[in-house]
Amino acid sequence: MPAKNKKNPAPKKKAVKRTAPPAKVQPAKAVQSVPPVPPVRAGSTPQLLRGMRDILPSEQKYWRHVYRVVDGIARSYGYERIDTPILEETSLFVRSVGKQSDVVEKELFSFLDRGGENISMRPEGTASLVRAYINHGMFSMPQPVKLFYIGPMFRYERPQAGRFRQHHQFGFEVFGDANPVLDAEVILMPYLFYKELGVKTMIHINSLGCPNCRPSYLNELMAYYRPKRSQLCEDCKRRLTKNPLRLLDCKEPGCVAIREGAPHIVDFLDDECKNHLMRVLEYLDELLVPYVLDPHLVRGLDYYTKTVFEVMLADETQAGQYALGGGGRYDNLVEQLGGRPTPACGFGIGIERAILQMKNQNIDPTDDFKPDIFLAQLGDTARRKAFLLFEELRGVGIKIAATFSKNALKAQLETANRLGAKYTLIIGQKEVLDGTVLIRDMESGMQEIVDYNKAASDMRKKLGLI
Ligand code: HAM
């Protein structure tokens, strides 16, 4: 039930209590907590769970690149990072994402914890951010409040290309402002993200209206589907009575074909919703964001009002069966979860899917760490001196690398070359005795000898740092 006390919010502590009534709803399937440990077969290696994957070192450059681009966009557009827990009360997702949504009905990782509490691993980030916005009284901060997050999400889906049971998302959410310019901003940002990666995308957009105009559309939708009930899949037969908007979301080929003739919600929007959509589209035109109106786009989560959108590959012949990102406006969700009425909108992007596109299109992110200096050493005493110099150089802000376990100079120079270091500093037996360091310019091959104690300041000069 929404909180009615709009004018005088209760102090923080009370608000927390009021906003989190005990959950009555059961998850789709709650497994018994603390199941007995299965017998362990000696010598067998535990395997990865289905739909889960390791992100190996060779892949990390893609992830670092994604984080860098996300961080740049967040700073430019003024979004602050927030991290919320992976585990939440199951009722949070049931009440926000929707009891009849696939995400809640079929895909939640839910269980009873040791205290008998019904909890779930988050399938998405928006619900947790709304909870955090309410719990921390963010309505008393200057609005809009702009937040972003990055982290793992869990959905018990059938694994296939680009679809995992643990995937990672970054998402941006803006609270406390109903202006359509913010809808345009949360569409622009994922578009810019992909543009910066080098992936061309197309935005699919629709409006789901509001509680004012949606009921008349739903009546029309049910009138269209009812005579076709026998041709629908079992899930859709249920959706027809329980949550008819979800009918448009079904991926079963038979239901997809029937959807073609379904009425369009845009034809039922009231003036305010129509106007809002027009303003969003005007902004997108001005910002040169390519989009298509997709009259049957409803998204898989129940909390949306007005704008909904998905980010697809521009080249549809290449497009997989999935969206590269999606989002929309959810003006009623904060109130629905017990907060003050607060308009909000946002988007989420699947990082694995973004990286898959980079790989498919041979987009190789420039590696972020390119050392200016590689420090090579020969022999045990040299290694000790090299360690000290390494830290001194690193401490004055020089980007430096070394492989202290290697002894052969050839192997060390090869690594220096591979990393693209500008200079290699070499400390061997002779340099230890002389108290010197040999500097090799990796491009020209020129070498010079400098005093060990002056090496740091000499290198800073060479690199233009002083
Ligand atoms: P969503 O469309 O359910 O929206 O998920 C966002 C994105 O996460 C998808 O477009 C896709 O790229 C990725 N994704 C989802 N499921 C998987 C999966 N099983 N494997 C790999 N990637 C996946 C949301 O979650 C909303 N919270 C977005 C939002 C934010 N709406 C408003 N604000």
CSV table of N, CA and C in Angstrom, one decimal, residues 375 385-398 400 404:
chain,number,residue,atom,x,y,z
A,375,LEU,N,61.4,-2.0,-15.8
A,375,LEU,CA,62.6,-2.1,-15.0
A,375,LEU,C,63.1,-3.5,-15.0
A,385,LYS,N,67.9,-4.0,-5.4
A,385,LYS,CA,68.0,-2.6,-5.7
A,385,LYS,C,66.9,-2.2,-6.6
A,386,ALA,N,66.5,-3.1,-7.5
A,386,ALA,CA,65.5,-2.8,-8.5
A,386,ALA,C,64.1,-2.6,-7.8
A,387,PHE,N,63.9,-3.5,-6.8
A,387,PHE,CA,62.6,-3.4,-6.1
A,387,PHE,C,62.4,-2.0,-5.5
A,388,LEU,N,63.6,-1.5,-4.9
A,388,LEU,CA,63.5,-0.2,-4.2
A,388,LEU,C,63.3,0.9,-5.2
A,389,LEU,N,64.0,0.8,-6.4
A,389,LEU,CA,63.9,1.9,-7.4
A,389,LEU,C,62.5,1.8,-8.0
A,390,PHE,N,61.9,0.6,-8.2
A,390,PHE,CA,60.6,0.4,-8.7
A,390,PHE,C,59.6,1.2,-7.9
A,391,GLU,N,59.7,1.0,-6.5
A,391,GLU,CA,58.7,1.7,-5.7
A,391,GLU,C,58.9,3.2,-5.7
A,392,GLU,N,60.2,3.6,-5.8
A,392,GLU,CA,60.5,5.1,-5.8
A,392,GLU,C,59.9,5.7,-7.0
A,393,LEU,N,60.1,5.0,-8.2
A,393,LEU,CA,59.5,5.6,-9.4
A,393,LEU,C,58.0,5.5,-9.4
A,394,ARG,N,57.4,4.5,-8.9
A,394,ARG,CA,56.0,4.3,-8.8
A,394,ARG,C,55.4,5.4,-7.9
A,395,GLY,N,56.2,5.7,-6.8
A,395,GLY,CA,55.7,6.7,-5.8
A,395,GLY,C,55.7,8.1,-6.3
A,396,VAL,N,56.5,8.4,-7.4
A,396,VAL,CA,56.5,9.7,-7.9
A,396,VAL,C,55.6,9.8,-9.2
A,397,GLY,N,54.7,8.8,-9.3
A,397,GLY,CA,53.7,8.9,-10.3
A,397,GLY,C,54.1,8.4,-11.7
A,398,ILE,N,55.2,7.6,-11.8
A,398,ILE,CA,55.6,7.1,-13.1
A,398,ILE,C,54.9,5.7,-13.3
A,400,ILE,N,55.0,2.2,-14.3
A,400,ILE,CA,56.2,1.4,-14.4
A,400,ILE,C,55.8,-0.1,-14.2
A,404,PHE,N,59.9,-9.4,-11.7
A,404,PHE,CA,61.0,-9.6,-10.8
A,404,PHE,C,61.4,-11.1,-10.8
